[in-house]
Coordinates of C-alpha atoms (C1' of nucleotides) in Angstrom, one line a residue:
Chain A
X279 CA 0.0 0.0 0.0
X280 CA 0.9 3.3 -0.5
X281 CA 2.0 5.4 2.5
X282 CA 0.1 7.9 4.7
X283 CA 2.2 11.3 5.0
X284 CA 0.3 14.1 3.0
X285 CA 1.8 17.0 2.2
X286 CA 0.9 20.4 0.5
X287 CA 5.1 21.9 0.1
X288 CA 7.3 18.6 0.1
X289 CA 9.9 20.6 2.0
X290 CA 10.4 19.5 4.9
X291 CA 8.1 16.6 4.3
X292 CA 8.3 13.4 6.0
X293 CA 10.3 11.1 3.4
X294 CA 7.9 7.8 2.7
X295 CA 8.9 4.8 0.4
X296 CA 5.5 4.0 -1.2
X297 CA 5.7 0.6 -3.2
X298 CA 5.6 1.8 -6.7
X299 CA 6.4 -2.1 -7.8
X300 CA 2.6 -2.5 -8.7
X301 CA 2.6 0.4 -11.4
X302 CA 5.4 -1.3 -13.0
X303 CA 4.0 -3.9 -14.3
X304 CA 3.4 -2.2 -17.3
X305 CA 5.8 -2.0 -20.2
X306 CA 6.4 2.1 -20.5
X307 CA 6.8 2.4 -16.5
X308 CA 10.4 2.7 -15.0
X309 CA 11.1 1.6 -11.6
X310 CA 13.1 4.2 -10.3
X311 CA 11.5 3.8 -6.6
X312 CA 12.7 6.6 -4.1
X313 CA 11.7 8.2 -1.3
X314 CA 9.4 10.7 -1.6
X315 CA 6.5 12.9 -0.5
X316 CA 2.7 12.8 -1.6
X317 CA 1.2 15.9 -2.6
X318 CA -2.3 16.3 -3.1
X319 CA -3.7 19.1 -5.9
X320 CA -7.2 20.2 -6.8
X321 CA -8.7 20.1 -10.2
X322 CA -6.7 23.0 -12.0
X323 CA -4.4 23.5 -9.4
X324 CA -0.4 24.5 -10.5
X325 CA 1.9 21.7 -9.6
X326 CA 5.0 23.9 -10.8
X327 CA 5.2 27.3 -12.8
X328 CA 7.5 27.9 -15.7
X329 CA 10.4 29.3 -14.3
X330 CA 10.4 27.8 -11.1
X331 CA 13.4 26.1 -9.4
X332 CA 13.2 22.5 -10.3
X333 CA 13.9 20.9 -6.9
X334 CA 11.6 18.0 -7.3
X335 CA 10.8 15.0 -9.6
X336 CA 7.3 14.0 -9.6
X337 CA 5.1 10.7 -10.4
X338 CA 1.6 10.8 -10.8
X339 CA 0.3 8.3 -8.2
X340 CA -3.7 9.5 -8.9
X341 CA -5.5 11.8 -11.3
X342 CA -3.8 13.2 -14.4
X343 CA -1.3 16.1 -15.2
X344 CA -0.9 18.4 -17.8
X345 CA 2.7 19.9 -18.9
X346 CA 2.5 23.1 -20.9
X347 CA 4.2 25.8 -22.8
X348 CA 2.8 29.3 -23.5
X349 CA 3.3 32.1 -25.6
X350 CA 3.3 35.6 -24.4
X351 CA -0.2 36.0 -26.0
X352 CA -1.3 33.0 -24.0
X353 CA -1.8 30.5 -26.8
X354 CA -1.0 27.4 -24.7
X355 CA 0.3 24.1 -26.3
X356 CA 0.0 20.9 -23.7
X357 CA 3.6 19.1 -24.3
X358 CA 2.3 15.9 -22.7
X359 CA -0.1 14.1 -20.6
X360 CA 0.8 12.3 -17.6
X361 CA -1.0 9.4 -15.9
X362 CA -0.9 7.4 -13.5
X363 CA 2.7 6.0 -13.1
X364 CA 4.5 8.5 -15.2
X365 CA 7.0 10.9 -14.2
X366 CA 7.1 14.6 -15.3
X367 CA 9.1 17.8 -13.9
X368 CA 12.5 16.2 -13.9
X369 CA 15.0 18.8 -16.0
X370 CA 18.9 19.1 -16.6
X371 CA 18.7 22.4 -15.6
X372 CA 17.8 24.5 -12.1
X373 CA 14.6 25.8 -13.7
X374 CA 11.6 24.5 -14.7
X375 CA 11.3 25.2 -18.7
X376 CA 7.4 23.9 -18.5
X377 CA 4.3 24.5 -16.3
X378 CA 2.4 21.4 -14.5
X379 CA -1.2 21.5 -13.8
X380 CA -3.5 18.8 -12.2
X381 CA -6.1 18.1 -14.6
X382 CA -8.2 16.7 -12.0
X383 CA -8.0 16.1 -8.5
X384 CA -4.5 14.2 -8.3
X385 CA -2.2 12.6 -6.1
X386 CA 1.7 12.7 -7.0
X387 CA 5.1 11.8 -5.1
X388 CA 7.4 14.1 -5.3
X389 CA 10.7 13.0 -5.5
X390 CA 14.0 15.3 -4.1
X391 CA 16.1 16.1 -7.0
X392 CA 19.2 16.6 -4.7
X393 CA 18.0 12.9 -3.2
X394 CA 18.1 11.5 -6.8
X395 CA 21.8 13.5 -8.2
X396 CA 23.4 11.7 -4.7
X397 CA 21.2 8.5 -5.7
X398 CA 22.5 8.7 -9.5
X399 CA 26.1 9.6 -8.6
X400 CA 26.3 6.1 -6.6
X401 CA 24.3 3.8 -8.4
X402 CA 24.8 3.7 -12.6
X403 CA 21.7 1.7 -12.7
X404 CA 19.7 4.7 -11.8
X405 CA 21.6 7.2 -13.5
X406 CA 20.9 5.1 -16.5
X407 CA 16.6 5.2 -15.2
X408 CA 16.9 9.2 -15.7
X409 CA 18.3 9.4 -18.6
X410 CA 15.6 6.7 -20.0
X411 CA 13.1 8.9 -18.6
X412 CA 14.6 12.0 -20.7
X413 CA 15.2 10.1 -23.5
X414 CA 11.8 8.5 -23.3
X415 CA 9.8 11.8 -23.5
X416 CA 11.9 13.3 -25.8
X417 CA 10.9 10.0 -28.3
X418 CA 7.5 11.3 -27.5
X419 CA 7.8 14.8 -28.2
X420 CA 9.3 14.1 -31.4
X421 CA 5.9 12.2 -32.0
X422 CA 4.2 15.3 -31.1
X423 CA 6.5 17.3 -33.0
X424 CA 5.6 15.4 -36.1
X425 CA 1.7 15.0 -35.1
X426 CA 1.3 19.0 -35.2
X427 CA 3.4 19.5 -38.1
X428 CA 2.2 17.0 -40.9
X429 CA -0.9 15.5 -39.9
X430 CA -4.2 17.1 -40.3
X431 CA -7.1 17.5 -37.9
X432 CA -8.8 14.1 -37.7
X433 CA -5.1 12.2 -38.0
X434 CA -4.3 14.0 -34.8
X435 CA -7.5 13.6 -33.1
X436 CA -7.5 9.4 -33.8
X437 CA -3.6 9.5 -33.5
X438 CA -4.4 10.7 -29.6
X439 CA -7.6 8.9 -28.9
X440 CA -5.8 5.3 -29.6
X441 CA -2.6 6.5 -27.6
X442 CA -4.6 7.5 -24.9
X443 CA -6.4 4.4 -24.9
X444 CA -3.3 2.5 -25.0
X445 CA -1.6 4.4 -22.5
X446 CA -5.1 3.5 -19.8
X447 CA -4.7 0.0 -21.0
X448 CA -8.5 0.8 -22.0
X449 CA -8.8 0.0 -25.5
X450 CA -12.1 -0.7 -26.2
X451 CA -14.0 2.3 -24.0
X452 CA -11.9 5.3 -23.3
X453 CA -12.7 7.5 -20.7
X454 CA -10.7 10.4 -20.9
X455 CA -9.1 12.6 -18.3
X456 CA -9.0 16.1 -20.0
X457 CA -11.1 18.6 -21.4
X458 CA -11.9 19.4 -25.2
X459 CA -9.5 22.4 -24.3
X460 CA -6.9 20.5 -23.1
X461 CA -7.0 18.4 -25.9
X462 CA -7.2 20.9 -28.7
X463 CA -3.9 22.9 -26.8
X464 CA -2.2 19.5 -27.2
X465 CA -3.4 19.0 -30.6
X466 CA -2.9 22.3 -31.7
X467 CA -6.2 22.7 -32.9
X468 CA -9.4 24.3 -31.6
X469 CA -11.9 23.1 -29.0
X470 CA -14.5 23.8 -31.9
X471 CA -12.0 21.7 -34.3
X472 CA -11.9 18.8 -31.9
X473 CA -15.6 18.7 -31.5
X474 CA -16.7 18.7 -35.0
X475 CA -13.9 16.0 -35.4
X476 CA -15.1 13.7 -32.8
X477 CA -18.4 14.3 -34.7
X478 CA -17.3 13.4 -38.1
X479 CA -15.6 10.3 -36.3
X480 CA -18.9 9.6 -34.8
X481 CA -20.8 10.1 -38.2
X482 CA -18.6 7.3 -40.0
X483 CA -18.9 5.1 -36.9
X484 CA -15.7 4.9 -36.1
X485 CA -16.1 5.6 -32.8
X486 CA -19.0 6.1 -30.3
X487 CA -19.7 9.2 -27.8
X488 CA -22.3 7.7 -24.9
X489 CA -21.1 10.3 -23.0
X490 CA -19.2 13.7 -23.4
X491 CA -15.9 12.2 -21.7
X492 CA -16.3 8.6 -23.6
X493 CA -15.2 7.3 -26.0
X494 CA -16.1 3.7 -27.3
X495 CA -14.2 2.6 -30.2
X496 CA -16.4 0.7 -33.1
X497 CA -13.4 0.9 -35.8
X498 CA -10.6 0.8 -34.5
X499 CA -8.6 -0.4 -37.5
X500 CA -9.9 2.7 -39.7
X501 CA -9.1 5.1 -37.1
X502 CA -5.5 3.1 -36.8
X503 CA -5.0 2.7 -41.1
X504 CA -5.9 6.6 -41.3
X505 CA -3.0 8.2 -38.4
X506 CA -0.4 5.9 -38.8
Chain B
X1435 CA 44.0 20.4 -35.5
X1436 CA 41.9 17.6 -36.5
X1437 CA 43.4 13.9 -37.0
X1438 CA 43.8 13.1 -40.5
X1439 CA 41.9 9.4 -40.8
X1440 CA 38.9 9.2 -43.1
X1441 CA 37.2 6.6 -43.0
X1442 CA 33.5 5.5 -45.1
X1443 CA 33.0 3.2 -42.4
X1444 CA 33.2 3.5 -38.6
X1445 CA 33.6 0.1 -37.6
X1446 CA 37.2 -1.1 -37.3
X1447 CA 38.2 2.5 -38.3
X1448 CA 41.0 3.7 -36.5
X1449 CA 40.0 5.8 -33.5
X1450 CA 41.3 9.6 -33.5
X1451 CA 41.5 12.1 -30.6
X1452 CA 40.6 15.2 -32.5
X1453 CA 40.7 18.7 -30.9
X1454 CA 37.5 19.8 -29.9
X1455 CA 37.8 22.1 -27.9
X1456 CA 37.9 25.0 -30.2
X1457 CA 33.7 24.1 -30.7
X1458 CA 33.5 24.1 -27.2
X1459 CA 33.9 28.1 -26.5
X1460 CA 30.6 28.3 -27.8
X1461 CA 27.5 27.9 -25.0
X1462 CA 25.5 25.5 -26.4
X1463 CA 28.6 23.0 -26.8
X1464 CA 29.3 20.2 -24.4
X1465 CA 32.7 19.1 -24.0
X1466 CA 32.4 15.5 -24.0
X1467 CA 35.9 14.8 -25.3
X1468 CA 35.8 10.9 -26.9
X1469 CA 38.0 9.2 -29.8
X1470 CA 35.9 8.5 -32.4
X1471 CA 36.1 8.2 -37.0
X1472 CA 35.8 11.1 -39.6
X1473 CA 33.3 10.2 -41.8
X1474 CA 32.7 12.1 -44.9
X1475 CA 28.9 12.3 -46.3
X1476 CA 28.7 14.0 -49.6
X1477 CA 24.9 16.3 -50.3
X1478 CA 21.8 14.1 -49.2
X1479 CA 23.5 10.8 -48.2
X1480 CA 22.3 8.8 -45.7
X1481 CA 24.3 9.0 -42.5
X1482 CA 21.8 6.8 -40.7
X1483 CA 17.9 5.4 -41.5
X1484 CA 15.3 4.9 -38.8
X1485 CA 15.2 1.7 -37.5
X1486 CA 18.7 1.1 -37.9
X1487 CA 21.0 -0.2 -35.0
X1488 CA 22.0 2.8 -33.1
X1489 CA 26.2 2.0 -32.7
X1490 CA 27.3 5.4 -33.0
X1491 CA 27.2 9.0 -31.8
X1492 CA 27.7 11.8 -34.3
X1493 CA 29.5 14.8 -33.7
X1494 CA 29.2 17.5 -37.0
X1495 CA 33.1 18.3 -37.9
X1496 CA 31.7 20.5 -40.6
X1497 CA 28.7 20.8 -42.8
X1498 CA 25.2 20.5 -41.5
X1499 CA 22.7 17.4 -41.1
X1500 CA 19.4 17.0 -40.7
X1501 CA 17.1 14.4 -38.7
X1502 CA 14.4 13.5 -39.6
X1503 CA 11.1 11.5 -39.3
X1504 CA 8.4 10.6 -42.0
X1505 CA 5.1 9.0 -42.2
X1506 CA 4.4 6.1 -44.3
X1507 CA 2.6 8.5 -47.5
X1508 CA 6.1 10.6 -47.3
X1509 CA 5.4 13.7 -45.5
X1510 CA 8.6 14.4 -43.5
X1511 CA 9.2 16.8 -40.6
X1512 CA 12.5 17.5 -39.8
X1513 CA 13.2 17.1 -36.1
X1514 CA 16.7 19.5 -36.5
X1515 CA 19.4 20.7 -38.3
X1516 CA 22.7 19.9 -37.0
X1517 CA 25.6 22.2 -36.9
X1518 CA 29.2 22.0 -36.7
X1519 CA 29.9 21.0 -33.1
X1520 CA 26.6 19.8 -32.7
X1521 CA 26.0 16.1 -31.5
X1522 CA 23.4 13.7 -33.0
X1523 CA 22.4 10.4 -33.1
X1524 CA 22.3 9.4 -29.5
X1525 CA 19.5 6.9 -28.8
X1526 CA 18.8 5.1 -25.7
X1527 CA 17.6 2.1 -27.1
X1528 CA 18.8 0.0 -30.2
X1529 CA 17.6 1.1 -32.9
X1530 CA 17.9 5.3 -34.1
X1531 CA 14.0 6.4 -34.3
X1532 CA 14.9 9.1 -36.5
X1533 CA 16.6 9.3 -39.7
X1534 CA 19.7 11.7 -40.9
X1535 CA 21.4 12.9 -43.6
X1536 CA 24.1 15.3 -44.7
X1537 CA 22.5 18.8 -46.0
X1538 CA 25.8 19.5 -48.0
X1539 CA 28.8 17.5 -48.4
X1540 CA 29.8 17.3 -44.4
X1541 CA 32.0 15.4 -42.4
X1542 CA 31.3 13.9 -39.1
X1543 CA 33.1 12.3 -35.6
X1544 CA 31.5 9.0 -35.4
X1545 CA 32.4 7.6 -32.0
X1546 CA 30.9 4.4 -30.6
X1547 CA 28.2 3.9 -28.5
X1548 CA 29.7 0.7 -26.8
X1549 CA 33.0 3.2 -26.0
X1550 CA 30.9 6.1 -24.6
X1551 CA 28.9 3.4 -22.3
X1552 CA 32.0 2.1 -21.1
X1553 CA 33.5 5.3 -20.2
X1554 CA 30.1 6.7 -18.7
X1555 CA 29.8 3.7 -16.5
X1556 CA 32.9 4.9 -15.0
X1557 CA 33.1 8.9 -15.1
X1558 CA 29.8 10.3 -13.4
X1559 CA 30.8 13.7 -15.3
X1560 CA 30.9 12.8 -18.8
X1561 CA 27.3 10.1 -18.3
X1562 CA 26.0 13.8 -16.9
X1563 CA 27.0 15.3 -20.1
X1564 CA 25.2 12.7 -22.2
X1565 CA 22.5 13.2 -20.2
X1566 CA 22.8 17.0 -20.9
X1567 CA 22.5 16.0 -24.5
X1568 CA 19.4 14.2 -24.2
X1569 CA 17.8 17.2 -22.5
X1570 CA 18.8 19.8 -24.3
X1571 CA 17.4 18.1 -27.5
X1572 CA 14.3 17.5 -25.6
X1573 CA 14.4 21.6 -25.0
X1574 CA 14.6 22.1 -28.4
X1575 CA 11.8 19.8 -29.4
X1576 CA 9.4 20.8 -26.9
X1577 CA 10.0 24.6 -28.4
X1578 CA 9.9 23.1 -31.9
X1579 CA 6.5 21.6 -31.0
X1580 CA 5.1 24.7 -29.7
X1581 CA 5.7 26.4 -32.6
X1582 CA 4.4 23.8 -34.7
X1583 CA 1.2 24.0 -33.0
X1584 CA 0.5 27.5 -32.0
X1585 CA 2.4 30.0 -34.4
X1586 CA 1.5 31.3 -37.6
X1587 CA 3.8 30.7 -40.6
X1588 CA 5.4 34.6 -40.0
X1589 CA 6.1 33.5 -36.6
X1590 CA 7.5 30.4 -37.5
X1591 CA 10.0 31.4 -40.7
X1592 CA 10.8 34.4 -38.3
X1593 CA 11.8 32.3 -35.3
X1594 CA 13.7 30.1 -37.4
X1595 CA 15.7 32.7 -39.0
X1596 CA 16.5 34.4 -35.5
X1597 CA 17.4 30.7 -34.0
X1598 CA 19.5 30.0 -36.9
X1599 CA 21.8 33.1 -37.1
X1600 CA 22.2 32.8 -33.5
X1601 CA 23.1 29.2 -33.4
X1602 CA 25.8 29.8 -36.8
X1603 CA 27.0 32.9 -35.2
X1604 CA 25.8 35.2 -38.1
X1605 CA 23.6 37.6 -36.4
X1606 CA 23.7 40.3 -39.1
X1607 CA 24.0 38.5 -42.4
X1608 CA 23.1 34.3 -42.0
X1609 CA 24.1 31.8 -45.2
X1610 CA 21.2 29.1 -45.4
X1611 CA 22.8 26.0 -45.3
X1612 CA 19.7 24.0 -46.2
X1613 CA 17.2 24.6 -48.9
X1614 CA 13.6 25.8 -49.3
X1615 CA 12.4 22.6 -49.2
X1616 CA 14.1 21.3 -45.7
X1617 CA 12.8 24.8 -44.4
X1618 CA 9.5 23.8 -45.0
X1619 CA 9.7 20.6 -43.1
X1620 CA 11.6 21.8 -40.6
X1621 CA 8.5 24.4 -40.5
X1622 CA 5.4 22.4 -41.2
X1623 CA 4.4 23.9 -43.8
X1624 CA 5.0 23.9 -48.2
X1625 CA 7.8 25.6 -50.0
X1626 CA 5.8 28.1 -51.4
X1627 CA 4.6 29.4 -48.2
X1628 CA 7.8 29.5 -47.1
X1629 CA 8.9 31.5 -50.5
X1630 CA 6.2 33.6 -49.8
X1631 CA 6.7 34.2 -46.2
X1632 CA 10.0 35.2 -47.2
X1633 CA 9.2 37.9 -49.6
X1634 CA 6.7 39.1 -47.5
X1635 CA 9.2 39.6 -44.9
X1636 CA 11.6 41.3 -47.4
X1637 CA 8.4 43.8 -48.7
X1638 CA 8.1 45.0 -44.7
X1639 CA 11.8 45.7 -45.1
X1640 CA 12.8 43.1 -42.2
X1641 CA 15.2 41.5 -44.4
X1642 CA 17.2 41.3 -47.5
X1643 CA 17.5 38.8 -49.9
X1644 CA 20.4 39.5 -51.9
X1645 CA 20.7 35.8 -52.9
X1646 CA 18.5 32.5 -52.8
X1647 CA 20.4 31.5 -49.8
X1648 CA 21.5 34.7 -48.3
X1649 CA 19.4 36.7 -45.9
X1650 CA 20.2 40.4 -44.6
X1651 CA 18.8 41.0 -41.0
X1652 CA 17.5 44.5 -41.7
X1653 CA 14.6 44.9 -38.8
X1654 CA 16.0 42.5 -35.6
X1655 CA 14.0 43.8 -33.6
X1656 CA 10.3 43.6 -35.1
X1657 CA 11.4 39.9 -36.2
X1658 CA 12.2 38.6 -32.8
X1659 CA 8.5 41.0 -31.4
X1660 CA 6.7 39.0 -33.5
X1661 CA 8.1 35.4 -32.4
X1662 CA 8.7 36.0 -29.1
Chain C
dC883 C1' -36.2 24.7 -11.6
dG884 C1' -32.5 28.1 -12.8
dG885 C1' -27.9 29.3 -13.4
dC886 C1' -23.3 28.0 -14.5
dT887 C1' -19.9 25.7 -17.1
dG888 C1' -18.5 23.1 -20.9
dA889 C1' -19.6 21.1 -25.4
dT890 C1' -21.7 21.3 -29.9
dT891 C1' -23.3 23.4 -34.1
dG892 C1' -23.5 26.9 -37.7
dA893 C1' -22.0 30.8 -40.8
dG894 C1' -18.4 33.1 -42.7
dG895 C1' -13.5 34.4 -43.3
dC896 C1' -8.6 33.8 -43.4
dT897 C1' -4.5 31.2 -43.8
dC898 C1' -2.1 28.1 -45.9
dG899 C1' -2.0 24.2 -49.3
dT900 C1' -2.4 22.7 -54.2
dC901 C1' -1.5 23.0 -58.9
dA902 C1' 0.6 25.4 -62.6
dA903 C1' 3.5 28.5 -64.8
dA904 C1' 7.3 31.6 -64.9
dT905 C1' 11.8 32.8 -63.3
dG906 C1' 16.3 32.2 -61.4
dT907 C1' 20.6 29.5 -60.5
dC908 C1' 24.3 26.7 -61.5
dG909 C1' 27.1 23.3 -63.7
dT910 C1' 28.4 21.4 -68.2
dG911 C1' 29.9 21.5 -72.7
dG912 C1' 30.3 23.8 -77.1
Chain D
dC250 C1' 32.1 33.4 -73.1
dC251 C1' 27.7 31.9 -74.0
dA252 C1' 24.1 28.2 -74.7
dC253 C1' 21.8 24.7 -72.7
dG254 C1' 19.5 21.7 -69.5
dA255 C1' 18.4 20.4 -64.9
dC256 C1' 16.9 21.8 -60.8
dA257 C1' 15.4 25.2 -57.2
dT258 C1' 12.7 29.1 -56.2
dT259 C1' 9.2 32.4 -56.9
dT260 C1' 4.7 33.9 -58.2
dG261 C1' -0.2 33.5 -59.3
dA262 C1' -5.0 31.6 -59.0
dC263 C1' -7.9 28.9 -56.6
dG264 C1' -9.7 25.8 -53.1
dA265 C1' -9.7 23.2 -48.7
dG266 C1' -9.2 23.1 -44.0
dC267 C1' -9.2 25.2 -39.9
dC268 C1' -10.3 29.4 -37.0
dT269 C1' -13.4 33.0 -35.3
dC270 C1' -17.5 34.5 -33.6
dA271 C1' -22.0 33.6 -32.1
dA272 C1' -25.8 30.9 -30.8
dT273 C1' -27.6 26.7 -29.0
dC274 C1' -27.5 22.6 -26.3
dA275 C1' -26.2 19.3 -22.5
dG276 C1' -24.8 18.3 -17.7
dC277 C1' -24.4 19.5 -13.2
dC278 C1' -25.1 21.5 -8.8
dG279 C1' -27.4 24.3 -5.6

DNA sequence: CGGCTGATTGAGGCTCGTCAAATGTCGTGG
DNA sequence: CCACGACATTTGACGAGCCTCAATCAGCCG
């Protein structure tokens, strides 16, 4: 079982060693298990600010988490999701080059980043688990990357739904996490894109919408021939 | 000066301790000191194709290179252009998930993964600095994406123009080392909007274009308010 | 039931893509 | 030195796709 500290500022926290084995079942999970301190954050609530010292590494224990970039304008473009399992907020540098949000109300450890340097100086097996995680998201990103730049507006939309799915090991009846505006600022699209997109989907029954937040898949191997 | 021994192929090549350092007076340049092979590349050979084993690192000696992904139709977005000193080609896994190529005939420090393991196992300082590597890349991808997915085509020919006489060291006067074409898929978008973002840029009396692959900074400061 | 928030739908416009033609650039050979 | 061809770039006309603005609809909570 997880442990029972809860803290809102991890500094200073009780240190707790929650068994993470559980979430590593799964193929794209690292173990990486360290000490750490849960934090809880309400729906919306900032989990770090652009800018911001980067003194912790965080895993999403419950809930979801957004990571963001913005322009000065305040056009917004989601970088990733982050579910349950998955780290986010670790950076090379002393500053925090992204924003982290709760999407809903969500649980995470926060991990030290001093704890982990004196971890990763000792052990090369963990040093190793770090970079992985870098190297890991930055495989992603170059997804995205290539997602916003040459696919069009129902490619993207399908290309997300069935990662999404994947990633929740749900991959028949999706309930998702985010908004429409959370998933049009990853997509790079509008909420009004997205909608008329899940629509269309829904038109040439490739997909199913019992609910606004669900999504049951009727064809997945058209949605899966057209985004990949 | 740089070691003399070119070789087509890396393996069994003999290894060279080139001088690096000069490249390393610049900020964005790691040290990370390592024998490795010259390779020369002549314009738009394959260095390496995704899916490949990953056995090397790259290091640009001089030229430029471009990586690259594609989906399965043929539209290509290319992740980054590579400039002398810059590194490429470091995976974590097995296999390079990216494709790259020389822009114009180029010559690269191929040095092998199986050498940098060994000596990262043992020197904390230099696995830091392939670490560094990683996440810098990931920097420049996450900024890459947000472009991609929230900036107009002014915005995005403008940033890239500002990023790339930075990066060569031109600020006042840059030589394109790529042409219109890798622009565009660096850019996500078609030559001719990128032709036509050009002149358009040129008409505002921003820049010059006193040849195809020549452009004269003439208006800094509106060019980097726009994209910023 | 009413009000609030989020999602959907519709009409119209703008940006960028597509296709085609013209122009420019560069290397080769006469 | 110029002529030529191959290729890259620019320009133009037009259309498609996505965005903007606005109205409507659906859930949800008091």
């Amino acid at each position: 079982m997880l442990a029972q500290v809860v803290l809102q500022n991890p500094v200073g926290g009780a240190c707790i060693g929650p068994d993470v084995a559980e979430w590593d079942a799964g193929r794209r999970l690292s173990a990486l298990p360290m000490p750490g301190v849960r934090m809880t954050f309400a729906r919306g609530e900032e989990i770090f600010g652009d800018g911001e010292p980067a003194d912790h590494v965080y895993r999403v224990i419950s809930g979801a988490v957004r990571t963001y970039r913005m322009l000065s304008d305040g056009r917004r473009l989601i970088s990733d999701f982050h579910l349950v399992g998955d780290f986010f907020g670790l950076e090379m540098g002393q500053e925090h080059r992204i924003g982290a949000e709760a999407i809903g109300d969500t649980e995470v450890l926060a991990v030290r980043r001093s704890t982990l340097n004196r971890r990763a100086a000792e052990d090369c097996d963990l040093s190793s688990q770090v970079w992985r995680l870098t190297a890991d998201s930055l495989e992603r990103t170059r997804e995205h990357a290539l997602l916003l730049g040459r696919q069009g507006a129902c490619e993207r939309v399908c290309a997300f739904l069935l990662d999404l799915a994947d990633r929740l090991d749900q991959p028949a009846d999706l309930t998702l996490p985010m908004s429409r505006q959370d998933m049009a600022d990853y997509l790079g699209l509008t909420i009004e894109t997205v909608s008329r997109t899940l629509t269309q989907l829904q038109a040439w029954n490739w997909i199913a919408l019992p609910a606004v937040r669900r999504i049951v898949f009727t064809d997945r191997a058209a949605m899966h021939r057209l985004c990949c």
